[in-house]
Amino acid sequence: MEHLNQILEVCKKIKGFHNMVNKTQSDPNIDNYEVYAYKIIVELIQKLNNSGRTDEVKQLYLDIDKYVPEKNKKLKNALLNEYEIAQGITFLKSFPRHIQLVTTLQCNLNCIMCGDKKENVFISDKYLNDLIEIMPYLQFLTLRGGEVFYDKRIGRIIDESYKNGVKLSIVTNALLLDDVLINKLMYSDVALVCSVDSPFKETYESIRVGAKFDTLIENLKKIRSARKSKNFLVINMVVMRRNYNEIEDMLYFAKEYGFDLVTLCPIEGNTESSDENIFENNLDNSLVQKIADRREYFEKIANKLGIKLDNNLPCNVKYCGAKNINNISEENIEGGIDKKQETIILNNKQNEFISQEKNDNKLFCYAPFRQMFQPIDIYSCKPLCRCPVGNDEQNKNIVFEKQENIVLSSWNSNDMVFYRKNILMHKYERCSNVCLNAAQDTFEGKRILLWEVR
Ligand SMILES: C[S@@+](CC[C@H](N)C(=O)[O-])C[C@H]1O[C@@H](n2cnc3c(N)ncnc32)[C@H](O)[C@@H]1O
Ligand code: SF4
Ligand code: SF4
């Protein structure tokens, strides 16, 4: 414990964080002092970086790293990672702290909004072994497919994550679960993100083609009875034209089945029936605004029910996605459409922030430095799944320096380094307009990776 006090004493001297640290040292209600202290340290150093205080980050690292025991690989890695960000390094010695991994392209459904290929392809055993090798350094692992539960090795991934204290989340359609799997997931404290786009059979089955609503309900009931208080259950609802007016019912549905959080995501890309994507195609801006106007109302309902709501729908028609920007009509932008892109930049709050940050060491996005999205093609990794894939032939399939461990080769692949360099130079040509137009408070690229190891 002595080393923790030494670290916290250093942290206390940092402007703006004195009270936070003092509270940690004096609060008798904090039952796991060590975990709490780590949480404060990791949060603090990230907040310093996020606010452009890079010199303080460097000094803090040099002052505290020596007190962190070698065996605490996760904390050492998180600190080194922030130190490298503060130095503007693009080929990182620190390992990824969060990996989002596509384990397979195989899927049992054919959802109307899903552009993913459905193929009988799985990550290799070598990739899996290499991933397990770096788990002692990893804070978060998110698995998604296709449908993750097609992979028979899922049990091993759950066990190894548990053993290595990695906070594991699985995104699933929840239809392939059985009693054994459900009990294992709940015991291992896996955060389960169930994709349910409607609380009503007819809409649900019309979106999730091939799914049976009755099977979903059976499985959700099993999860509800197996869940423990430590478990975290999420519903992810993709909002589109045919279900936008079911959001409130979804909150009640989530409460009924014991979910902790409902995430609302705008549909991205196109569907066969072209009018479903109301967010990107500038089809019905009055509808988008109507949904935006109900934000507070949904928040109130969620509060009343005691569940959390993560509303990623645009809070204003201006914050819609890329295609909306290209088609945006004059009345939606003050200043007209003559110089469309520039006008957007002038009118967009996020971009006002971009020009400010150039002067104060802040980065627009920290995702390329802290985390990695790994598609099934191991050399096409990128910071988050929404980042456009590199189409630059020179970049593709080349890694900067091949390492024994393929996860680490991917981490420092040309594509990842490209994103890091461009973000450092405040160049966003390859960045998604969804990011450039995101409201700052919900922008994933700035998310603090909390000390939430299991
Ligand atoms: C591609 S799926 C893979 C995991 C799993 N098969 C499932 O459906 O949960 C990952 C998540 O993306 C969501 N999704 C699929 N198509 C989408 C789209 N066009 N726009 C936004 N989210 C989408 C799904 O609902 C799901 O929550
Ligand atoms: S279940 Fe998931 S991966 Fe499969 S089609 Fe639906 S959204 Fe796509
Ligand atoms: S701003 Fe968006 S597209 Fe660009 S690196 Fe960050 S997450 Fe990726």
Short mmCIF file of C-alpha atoms and ligand atoms in Angstrom, two decimals:
data_model
loop_
_atom_site.label_atom_id
_atom_site.label_comp_id
_atom_site.label_asym_id
_atom_site.label_seq_id
_atom_site.Cartn_x
_atom_site.Cartn_y
_atom_site.Cartn_z
CA MET A 1 0.00 0.00 0.00
CA GLU A 2 2.92 2.34 0.64
CA HIS A 3 3.61 2.71 -3.07
CA LEU A 4 0.01 3.83 -3.61
CA ASN A 5 0.32 6.59 -1.06
CA GLN A 6 3.54 7.75 -2.69
CA ILE A 7 1.82 7.87 -6.07
CA LEU A 8 -1.23 9.67 -4.69
CA GLU A 9 0.97 12.25 -2.99
CA VAL A 10 2.47 13.07 -6.40
CA CYS A 11 -1.00 13.20 -8.00
CA LYS A 12 -2.24 15.54 -5.30
CA LYS A 13 0.19 18.22 -6.46
CA ILE A 14 -1.43 18.40 -9.89
CA LYS A 15 -3.58 21.45 -10.32
CA GLY A 16 -7.27 20.63 -10.25
CA PHE A 17 -6.96 17.13 -8.83
CA HIS A 18 -6.14 17.80 -5.17
CA ASN A 19 -9.64 17.16 -3.87
CA MET A 20 -10.17 14.04 -5.90
CA VAL A 21 -7.01 12.47 -4.48
CA ASN A 22 -7.64 13.66 -0.94
CA LYS A 23 -11.06 12.04 -1.02
CA THR A 24 -9.49 8.73 -2.05
CA GLN A 25 -7.08 8.85 0.84
CA SER A 26 -9.64 9.76 3.48
CA ASP A 27 -12.91 8.12 2.52
CA PRO A 28 -13.59 5.21 4.90
CA ASN A 29 -16.33 3.91 2.60
CA ILE A 30 -13.89 2.96 -0.13
CA ASP A 31 -13.61 -0.79 0.40
CA ASN A 32 -11.00 -1.61 -2.23
CA TYR A 33 -8.48 1.17 -1.78
CA GLU A 34 -6.03 -0.24 -4.29
CA VAL A 35 -8.54 -0.47 -7.14
CA TYR A 36 -9.92 2.96 -6.30
CA ALA A 37 -6.45 4.50 -6.31
CA TYR A 38 -5.66 2.94 -9.71
CA LYS A 39 -8.94 4.28 -11.04
CA ILE A 40 -7.99 7.81 -9.95
CA ILE A 41 -4.47 7.60 -11.38
CA VAL A 42 -5.56 6.27 -14.78
CA GLU A 43 -8.41 8.75 -15.05
CA LEU A 44 -6.18 11.62 -14.05
CA ILE A 45 -3.42 11.01 -16.56
CA GLN A 46 -5.91 10.60 -19.41
CA LYS A 47 -7.76 13.77 -18.45
CA LEU A 48 -4.46 15.65 -18.44
CA ASN A 49 -3.71 14.42 -21.96
CA ASN A 50 -7.25 15.10 -23.16
CA SER A 51 -6.93 18.67 -21.97
CA GLY A 52 -3.58 19.21 -23.67
CA ARG A 53 -1.47 19.29 -20.49
CA THR A 54 1.18 17.09 -22.09
CA ASP A 55 4.16 18.41 -20.10
CA GLU A 56 2.41 17.50 -16.88
CA VAL A 57 1.66 14.03 -18.25
CA LYS A 58 5.34 13.45 -19.00
CA GLN A 59 6.41 14.64 -15.58
CA LEU A 60 3.72 12.64 -13.83
CA TYR A 61 4.78 9.48 -15.63
CA LEU A 62 8.43 9.96 -14.67
CA ASP A 63 7.43 10.64 -11.06
CA ILE A 64 5.09 7.73 -10.50
CA ASP A 65 6.05 4.86 -12.79
CA LYS A 66 8.96 3.93 -10.54
CA TYR A 67 6.54 3.20 -7.70
CA VAL A 68 4.36 0.84 -9.76
CA PRO A 69 5.41 -2.79 -9.27
CA GLU A 70 6.59 -4.61 -12.43
CA LYS A 71 3.94 -7.26 -11.92
CA ASN A 72 1.19 -4.69 -12.38
CA LYS A 73 1.44 -4.86 -16.15
CA LYS A 74 -1.93 -3.25 -16.90
CA LEU A 75 -1.28 -0.12 -14.91
CA LYS A 76 2.30 0.17 -16.21
CA ASN A 77 1.01 -0.18 -19.76
CA ALA A 78 -1.74 2.43 -19.32
CA LEU A 79 0.76 4.93 -17.91
CA LEU A 80 3.33 4.26 -20.63
CA ASN A 81 0.58 4.64 -23.23
CA GLU A 82 -0.39 8.09 -21.95
CA TYR A 83 3.31 9.06 -21.74
CA GLU A 84 3.76 8.10 -25.40
CA ILE A 85 0.65 10.06 -26.39
CA ALA A 86 2.04 13.12 -24.62
CA GLN A 87 5.29 12.71 -26.57
CA GLY A 88 3.46 12.39 -29.89
CA ILE A 89 4.86 8.94 -30.64
CA THR A 90 3.20 7.04 -33.47
CA PHE A 91 4.95 3.65 -33.30
CA LEU A 92 3.98 2.63 -29.80
CA LYS A 93 5.86 0.51 -27.31
CA SER A 94 2.77 0.42 -25.13
CA PHE A 95 0.21 -2.21 -26.06
CA PRO A 96 -3.44 -1.59 -26.94
CA ARG A 97 -5.67 -1.08 -23.91
CA HIS A 98 -8.95 -1.91 -25.62
CA ILE A 99 -9.35 -4.27 -28.56
CA GLN A 100 -12.60 -4.63 -30.42
CA LEU A 101 -12.34 -7.92 -32.24
CA VAL A 102 -14.42 -9.47 -35.00
CA THR A 103 -14.09 -13.17 -34.22
CA THR A 104 -16.12 -14.52 -37.14
CA LEU A 105 -18.16 -13.45 -40.16
CA GLN A 106 -20.56 -16.35 -39.69
CA CYS A 107 -24.07 -15.32 -38.68
CA ASN A 108 -27.47 -16.91 -38.15
CA LEU A 109 -29.41 -13.80 -39.27
CA ASN A 110 -29.67 -11.44 -42.17
CA CYS A 111 -30.68 -8.13 -40.62
CA ILE A 112 -31.91 -5.51 -43.04
CA MET A 113 -29.40 -2.84 -41.96
CA CYS A 114 -26.32 -5.04 -41.68
CA GLY A 115 -23.72 -4.66 -44.41
CA ASP A 116 -21.37 -7.28 -42.93
CA LYS A 117 -20.46 -10.23 -45.12
CA LYS A 118 -21.75 -13.57 -43.85
CA GLU A 119 -18.97 -16.09 -44.42
CA ASN A 120 -17.67 -19.16 -42.70
CA VAL A 121 -14.50 -17.37 -41.59
CA PHE A 122 -13.03 -17.26 -38.09
CA ILE A 123 -9.96 -15.66 -36.48
CA SER A 124 -6.95 -17.97 -36.58
CA ASP A 125 -5.71 -19.98 -33.60
CA LYS A 126 -2.44 -18.06 -33.87
CA TYR A 127 -4.31 -14.75 -33.50
CA LEU A 128 -6.18 -16.11 -30.51
CA ASN A 129 -2.99 -17.35 -28.83
CA ASP A 130 -1.27 -14.02 -29.43
CA LEU A 131 -4.25 -12.17 -28.00
CA ILE A 132 -4.14 -14.30 -24.88
CA GLU A 133 -0.42 -13.61 -24.57
CA ILE A 134 -1.01 -9.86 -24.27
CA MET A 135 -4.08 -10.11 -22.01
CA PRO A 136 -2.09 -9.21 -18.88
CA TYR A 137 -1.64 -5.74 -20.47
CA LEU A 138 -5.16 -5.36 -21.81
CA GLN A 139 -7.94 -3.51 -19.95
CA PHE A 140 -10.91 -4.14 -22.24
CA LEU A 141 -11.82 -6.67 -24.90
CA THR A 142 -15.00 -6.40 -26.96
CA LEU A 143 -16.03 -9.30 -29.16
CA ARG A 144 -18.40 -9.06 -32.05
CA GLY A 145 -19.07 -10.88 -35.29
CA GLY A 146 -20.95 -11.96 -37.28
CA GLU A 147 -22.30 -13.88 -34.36
CA VAL A 148 -19.65 -14.53 -31.73
CA PHE A 149 -21.34 -17.62 -30.30
CA TYR A 150 -20.73 -19.56 -33.51
CA ASP A 151 -17.11 -19.87 -32.44
CA LYS A 152 -16.56 -22.92 -30.26
CA ARG A 153 -13.47 -21.27 -28.75
CA ILE A 154 -15.58 -18.63 -27.03
CA GLY A 155 -15.35 -20.53 -23.72
CA ARG A 156 -11.56 -20.26 -23.81
CA ILE A 157 -11.69 -16.52 -24.51
CA ILE A 158 -14.09 -16.00 -21.58
CA ASP A 159 -11.88 -18.08 -19.24
CA GLU A 160 -8.64 -16.36 -20.26
CA SER A 161 -10.18 -12.88 -19.98
CA TYR A 162 -11.42 -13.76 -16.52
CA LYS A 163 -8.05 -15.15 -15.46
CA ASN A 164 -6.22 -12.07 -16.74
CA GLY A 165 -8.62 -9.49 -15.30
CA VAL A 166 -9.71 -8.20 -18.72
CA LYS A 167 -13.11 -6.55 -18.80
CA LEU A 168 -14.85 -8.54 -21.53
CA SER A 169 -17.91 -7.35 -23.46
CA ILE A 170 -19.72 -9.38 -26.09
CA VAL A 171 -22.07 -7.94 -28.69
CA THR A 172 -24.61 -10.59 -29.68
CA ASN A 173 -28.03 -11.16 -31.10
CA ALA A 174 -28.57 -13.39 -28.04
CA LEU A 175 -30.26 -16.14 -30.04
CA LEU A 176 -27.57 -18.84 -29.87
CA LEU A 177 -27.21 -18.79 -26.08
CA ASP A 178 -27.95 -21.81 -23.92
CA ASP A 179 -28.11 -22.37 -20.13
CA VAL A 180 -24.46 -23.41 -19.83
CA LEU A 181 -23.21 -20.37 -21.74
CA ILE A 182 -25.49 -17.97 -19.88
CA ASN A 183 -24.26 -19.21 -16.50
CA LYS A 184 -20.63 -19.00 -17.58
CA LEU A 185 -21.10 -15.45 -18.88
CA MET A 186 -22.77 -14.28 -15.69
CA TYR A 187 -20.21 -16.00 -13.45
CA SER A 188 -17.31 -14.49 -15.42
CA ASP A 189 -18.81 -11.02 -15.21
CA VAL A 190 -18.98 -10.50 -18.97
CA ALA A 191 -20.83 -7.36 -20.09
CA LEU A 192 -23.44 -8.64 -22.51
CA VAL A 193 -24.64 -6.28 -25.22
CA CYS A 194 -27.80 -7.74 -26.74
CA SER A 195 -28.91 -6.33 -30.06
CA VAL A 196 -32.67 -5.88 -29.91
CA ASP A 197 -34.08 -3.37 -32.33
CA SER A 198 -37.66 -3.53 -31.22
CA PRO A 199 -39.65 -4.71 -28.20
CA PHE A 200 -42.41 -5.87 -30.54
CA LYS A 201 -42.44 -9.21 -32.37
CA GLU A 202 -43.56 -7.87 -35.71
CA THR A 203 -41.02 -5.04 -36.00
CA TYR A 204 -38.24 -7.14 -34.45
CA GLU A 205 -38.69 -10.00 -36.91
CA SER A 206 -39.01 -7.60 -39.85
CA ILE A 207 -35.61 -6.05 -39.02
CA ARG A 208 -33.75 -9.11 -37.73
CA VAL A 209 -34.55 -11.38 -40.65
CA GLY A 210 -34.35 -15.04 -39.62
CA ALA A 211 -34.79 -14.31 -35.90
CA LYS A 212 -37.62 -15.61 -33.74
CA PHE A 213 -38.87 -13.14 -31.16
CA ASP A 214 -40.06 -16.01 -28.94
CA THR A 215 -36.51 -17.44 -28.79
CA LEU A 216 -35.18 -14.01 -27.86
CA ILE A 217 -37.69 -13.68 -25.02
CA GLU A 218 -36.89 -17.20 -23.75
CA ASN A 219 -33.19 -16.34 -23.64
CA LEU A 220 -33.73 -12.96 -22.03
CA LYS A 221 -35.76 -14.63 -19.29
CA LYS A 222 -32.92 -17.10 -18.68
CA ILE A 223 -30.41 -14.24 -18.51
CA ARG A 224 -32.66 -12.37 -16.09
CA SER A 225 -32.80 -15.29 -13.69
CA ALA A 226 -29.08 -16.10 -13.95
CA ARG A 227 -27.81 -12.54 -13.61
CA LYS A 228 -25.92 -11.44 -10.52
CA SER A 229 -25.76 -7.91 -9.16
CA LYS A 230 -22.22 -7.44 -10.53
CA ASN A 231 -23.29 -8.22 -14.14
CA PHE A 232 -23.81 -5.48 -16.68
CA LEU A 233 -26.48 -5.99 -19.31
CA VAL A 234 -27.00 -3.71 -22.28
CA ILE A 235 -29.57 -3.49 -25.06
CA ASN A 236 -28.31 -1.99 -28.30
CA MET A 237 -31.11 -0.64 -30.46
CA VAL A 238 -30.33 0.50 -34.01
CA VAL A 239 -32.81 3.27 -34.70
CA MET A 240 -34.31 3.63 -38.17
CA ARG A 241 -37.57 4.74 -39.70
CA ARG A 242 -39.55 1.64 -38.84
CA ASN A 243 -38.72 1.60 -35.13
CA TYR A 244 -38.03 5.23 -34.16
CA ASN A 245 -41.37 5.49 -32.38
CA GLU A 246 -40.65 2.41 -30.23
CA ILE A 247 -37.84 3.93 -28.18
CA GLU A 248 -39.97 4.60 -25.12
CA ASP A 249 -41.40 1.05 -25.22
CA MET A 250 -37.84 -0.23 -25.48
CA LEU A 251 -36.95 1.44 -22.19
CA TYR A 252 -39.83 -0.36 -20.44
CA PHE A 253 -38.85 -3.62 -22.14
CA ALA A 254 -35.26 -3.22 -20.92
CA LYS A 255 -36.48 -2.65 -17.37
CA GLU A 256 -38.71 -5.72 -17.51
CA TYR A 257 -35.80 -7.97 -18.51
CA GLY A 258 -33.35 -6.52 -16.00
CA PHE A 259 -31.07 -4.55 -18.34
CA ASP A 260 -28.85 -1.82 -16.94
CA LEU A 261 -28.34 0.28 -20.04
CA VAL A 262 -30.02 0.99 -23.36
CA THR A 263 -27.81 2.29 -26.14
CA LEU A 264 -29.48 4.01 -29.07
CA CYS A 265 -27.46 4.06 -32.28
CA PRO A 266 -28.45 5.69 -35.54
CA ILE A 267 -28.60 3.31 -38.48
CA GLU A 268 -25.53 3.71 -40.70
CA GLY A 269 -25.30 2.91 -44.40
CA ASN A 270 -28.05 1.77 -46.67
CA THR A 271 -30.71 -0.90 -46.48
CA GLU A 272 -32.57 -2.53 -49.34
CA SER A 273 -35.55 -0.32 -48.74
CA SER A 274 -33.77 2.97 -49.12
CA ASP A 275 -35.91 5.11 -46.84
CA GLU A 276 -34.92 3.44 -43.52
CA ASN A 277 -31.82 5.57 -43.02
CA ILE A 278 -33.31 8.84 -41.91
CA PHE A 279 -30.04 10.04 -40.40
CA GLU A 280 -27.65 10.06 -43.32
CA ASN A 281 -29.69 10.55 -46.43
CA ASN A 282 -31.34 13.85 -45.64
CA LEU A 283 -34.64 12.11 -46.29
CA ASP A 284 -36.64 13.44 -43.45
CA ASN A 285 -34.88 16.05 -41.36
CA SER A 286 -38.08 17.00 -39.57
CA LEU A 287 -38.29 13.43 -38.28
CA VAL A 288 -34.65 13.52 -37.13
CA GLN A 289 -35.37 16.77 -35.30
CA LYS A 290 -38.49 15.27 -33.76
CA ILE A 291 -36.43 12.40 -32.37
CA ALA A 292 -33.79 14.88 -31.18
CA ASP A 293 -36.46 16.92 -29.41
CA ARG A 294 -37.46 13.89 -27.35
CA ARG A 295 -33.97 13.41 -25.85
CA GLU A 296 -34.86 14.85 -22.48
CA TYR A 297 -38.13 12.98 -22.36
CA PHE A 298 -36.37 9.63 -22.97
CA GLU A 299 -33.79 10.55 -20.36
CA LYS A 300 -36.54 11.23 -17.83
CA ILE A 301 -38.24 7.88 -18.50
CA ALA A 302 -34.92 6.05 -18.16
CA ASN A 303 -34.24 7.86 -14.87
CA LYS A 304 -37.68 6.99 -13.59
CA LEU A 305 -37.10 3.33 -14.44
CA GLY A 306 -33.61 3.35 -12.89
CA ILE A 307 -31.80 2.37 -16.07
CA LYS A 308 -29.09 4.21 -17.97
CA LEU A 309 -29.58 5.58 -21.44
CA ASP A 310 -26.75 6.18 -23.89
CA ASN A 311 -28.37 8.18 -26.63
CA ASN A 312 -26.07 8.38 -29.67
CA LEU A 313 -28.74 9.75 -31.96
CA PRO A 314 -27.94 13.19 -33.39
CA CYS A 315 -29.00 15.85 -30.90
CA ASN A 316 -29.54 18.23 -33.77
CA VAL A 317 -30.10 17.70 -37.46
CA LYS A 318 -26.70 19.36 -38.03
CA TYR A 319 -24.97 16.46 -36.30
CA CYS A 320 -26.08 13.87 -38.83
CA GLY A 321 -23.70 11.61 -40.70
CA ALA A 322 -21.59 11.96 -43.80
CA LYS A 323 -24.17 11.52 -46.50
CA ASN A 324 -26.37 14.02 -44.81
CA ILE A 325 -23.58 16.54 -44.98
CA ASN A 326 -23.15 16.07 -48.69
CA ASN A 327 -26.83 16.48 -49.33
CA ILE A 328 -27.60 18.98 -46.64
CA SER A 329 -30.02 21.63 -47.75
CA GLU A 330 -29.58 25.35 -47.48
CA GLU A 331 -32.06 25.91 -44.72
CA ASN A 332 -30.13 23.61 -42.40
CA ILE A 333 -26.96 25.65 -42.56
CA GLU A 334 -26.57 29.27 -41.76
CA GLY A 335 -24.44 30.70 -44.53
CA GLY A 336 -25.71 28.68 -47.49
CA ILE A 337 -24.35 25.78 -49.51
CA ASP A 338 -21.87 27.43 -51.82
CA LYS A 339 -18.79 26.06 -50.16
CA LYS A 340 -20.46 23.08 -48.62
CA GLN A 341 -17.58 21.52 -46.74
CA GLU A 342 -16.23 24.81 -45.46
CA THR A 343 -19.66 25.91 -44.41
CA ILE A 344 -20.04 22.76 -42.38
CA ILE A 345 -16.69 23.40 -40.79
CA LEU A 346 -17.67 26.93 -39.88
CA ASN A 347 -21.01 25.90 -38.56
CA ASN A 348 -20.05 22.86 -36.66
CA LYS A 349 -19.21 23.16 -33.00
CA GLN A 350 -16.85 20.20 -33.11
CA ASN A 351 -14.82 21.86 -35.81
CA GLU A 352 -14.61 25.10 -33.89
CA PHE A 353 -13.00 22.95 -31.27
CA ILE A 354 -10.62 21.43 -33.84
CA SER A 355 -9.19 24.82 -34.76
CA GLN A 356 -8.81 25.76 -31.10
CA GLU A 357 -7.06 22.55 -30.17
CA LYS A 358 -4.29 23.06 -32.73
CA ASN A 359 -3.01 25.77 -30.44
CA ASP A 360 -3.21 23.95 -27.16
CA ASN A 361 -1.76 20.43 -27.62
CA LYS A 362 -5.16 18.79 -27.57
CA LEU A 363 -5.92 16.03 -30.02
CA PHE A 364 -9.25 15.74 -31.74
CA CYS A 365 -9.33 11.97 -31.22
CA TYR A 366 -7.34 9.63 -28.95
CA ALA A 367 -8.74 6.36 -30.30
CA PRO A 368 -5.74 5.49 -32.56
CA PHE A 369 -3.42 5.65 -29.54
CA ARG A 370 -5.52 3.85 -26.95
CA GLN A 371 -7.50 1.24 -28.82
CA MET A 372 -7.83 -0.84 -31.94
CA PHE A 373 -10.62 -2.38 -33.97
CA GLN A 374 -9.51 -5.67 -35.48
CA PRO A 375 -11.57 -6.94 -38.40
CA ILE A 376 -11.19 -10.50 -39.62
CA ASP A 377 -8.57 -9.33 -42.15
CA ILE A 378 -5.80 -8.76 -39.65
CA TYR A 379 -3.99 -6.09 -41.63
CA SER A 380 -7.00 -3.84 -42.04
CA CYS A 381 -7.20 -2.76 -38.45
CA LYS A 382 -8.22 0.75 -37.51
CA PRO A 383 -8.86 2.69 -34.31
CA LEU A 384 -12.64 2.21 -34.13
CA CYS A 385 -15.06 0.29 -36.31
CA ARG A 386 -16.44 3.53 -37.69
CA CYS A 387 -13.08 4.76 -39.05
CA PRO A 388 -13.01 4.31 -42.82
CA VAL A 389 -10.78 1.44 -43.93
CA GLY A 390 -7.53 2.37 -45.57
CA ASN A 391 -7.89 2.10 -49.34
CA ASP A 392 -4.36 3.24 -49.92
CA GLU A 393 -2.66 0.28 -51.58
CA GLN A 394 0.71 1.37 -50.30
CA ASN A 395 -0.53 1.22 -46.77
CA LYS A 396 -2.52 -1.95 -46.99
CA ASN A 397 -1.05 -5.28 -46.02
CA ILE A 398 2.20 -3.76 -44.90
CA VAL A 399 3.22 -3.66 -41.31
CA PHE A 400 5.85 -1.28 -40.09
CA GLU A 401 7.85 -3.89 -38.34
CA LYS A 402 6.56 -7.45 -38.18
CA GLN A 403 6.56 -8.77 -34.65
CA GLU A 404 6.22 -12.33 -33.40
CA ASN A 405 2.87 -11.42 -31.96
CA ILE A 406 0.38 -10.59 -34.73
CA VAL A 407 -1.83 -8.53 -32.46
CA LEU A 408 1.12 -6.24 -31.84
CA SER A 409 2.01 -6.16 -35.55
CA SER A 410 -1.54 -4.98 -36.24
CA TRP A 411 -1.29 -2.42 -33.44
CA ASN A 412 1.65 -0.75 -35.17
CA SER A 413 0.53 -1.49 -38.73
CA ASN A 414 0.72 1.24 -41.33
CA ASP A 415 -2.97 1.95 -41.06
CA MET A 416 -2.83 2.54 -37.31
CA VAL A 417 0.33 4.65 -37.63
CA PHE A 418 -1.31 6.59 -40.46
CA TYR A 419 -4.28 7.51 -38.25
CA ARG A 420 -1.95 8.50 -35.39
CA LYS A 421 0.22 10.71 -37.61
CA ASN A 422 -2.76 12.43 -39.17
CA ILE A 423 -4.46 13.08 -35.86
CA LEU A 424 -1.21 14.55 -34.53
CA MET A 425 -0.99 16.80 -37.58
CA HIS A 426 -4.68 17.76 -37.17
CA LYS A 427 -5.47 16.26 -40.58
CA TYR A 428 -8.76 14.43 -40.82
CA GLU A 429 -9.04 13.49 -44.50
CA ARG A 430 -9.60 9.85 -43.71
CA CYS A 431 -11.80 10.50 -40.71
CA SER A 432 -15.45 9.73 -40.74
CA ASN A 433 -17.82 12.66 -40.95
CA VAL A 434 -19.84 10.97 -38.23
CA CYS A 435 -16.87 11.72 -35.96
CA LEU A 436 -16.29 15.20 -37.27
CA ASN A 437 -19.89 16.03 -36.57
CA ALA A 438 -20.29 14.19 -33.30
CA ALA A 439 -21.35 16.13 -30.26
CA GLN A 440 -18.30 16.44 -28.04
CA ASP A 441 -19.87 14.94 -24.95
CA THR A 442 -20.69 11.67 -26.72
CA PHE A 443 -17.62 11.38 -28.91
CA GLU A 444 -16.04 7.97 -28.52
CA GLY A 445 -12.61 9.14 -29.68
CA LYS A 446 -12.22 11.14 -26.49
CA ARG A 447 -13.60 8.51 -24.16
CA ILE A 448 -11.63 7.98 -20.96
CA LEU A 449 -10.73 4.30 -20.60
CA LEU A 450 -11.64 3.86 -16.98
CA TRP A 451 -9.85 1.50 -14.65
CA GLU A 452 -12.55 -1.10 -14.90
CA VAL A 453 -10.54 -4.24 -15.04
CA ARG A 454 -12.55 -7.09 -13.62
C1 LIG B 1 -22.67 -6.16 -36.84
S1 LIG B 1 -23.36 -6.64 -35.32
C2 LIG B 1 -22.43 -8.04 -34.85
C3 LIG B 1 -22.87 -8.66 -33.53
C4 LIG B 1 -24.14 -9.46 -33.53
N1 LIG B 1 -24.33 -10.25 -34.66
C5 LIG B 1 -25.32 -8.57 -33.24
O1 LIG B 1 -26.17 -8.39 -34.12
O2 LIG B 1 -25.36 -8.08 -32.13
C6 LIG B 1 -22.77 -5.42 -34.18
C7 LIG B 1 -23.76 -4.35 -33.85
O3 LIG B 1 -23.92 -3.50 -34.98
C8 LIG B 1 -25.29 -3.16 -35.10
N2 LIG B 1 -25.54 -2.82 -36.49
C9 LIG B 1 -25.72 -3.65 -37.53
N3 LIG B 1 -25.93 -2.96 -38.65
C10 LIG B 1 -25.88 -1.66 -38.33
C11 LIG B 1 -26.04 -0.44 -39.06
N4 LIG B 1 -26.28 -0.46 -40.37
N5 LIG B 1 -25.93 0.72 -38.39
C12 LIG B 1 -25.66 0.75 -37.08
N6 LIG B 1 -25.50 -0.36 -36.33
C13 LIG B 1 -25.61 -1.54 -36.95
C14 LIG B 1 -25.99 -4.41 -34.64
O4 LIG B 1 -27.33 -4.17 -34.26
C15 LIG B 1 -25.13 -4.84 -33.49
O5 LIG B 1 -25.56 -4.24 -32.28
S1 SF4 B 2 -27.11 -10.61 -36.23
FE1 SF4 B 2 -25.53 -9.02 -36.22
S2 SF4 B 2 -24.00 -9.68 -37.75
FE2 SF4 B 2 -25.84 -10.93 -38.04
S3 SF4 B 2 -26.93 -9.91 -39.66
FE3 SF4 B 2 -27.73 -9.11 -37.73
S4 SF4 B 2 -26.49 -7.30 -37.24
FE4 SF4 B 2 -25.43 -8.43 -38.85
S1 SF4 B 3 -11.87 10.84 -35.54
FE1 SF4 B 3 -13.15 9.04 -35.94
S2 SF4 B 3 -12.44 8.30 -37.95
FE2 SF4 B 3 -10.85 9.66 -37.11
S3 SF4 B 3 -9.46 8.30 -36.01
FE3 SF4 B 3 -10.93 9.08 -34.54
S4 SF4 B 3 -12.50 7.51 -34.44
FE4 SF4 B 3 -11.36 7.17 -36.34
#
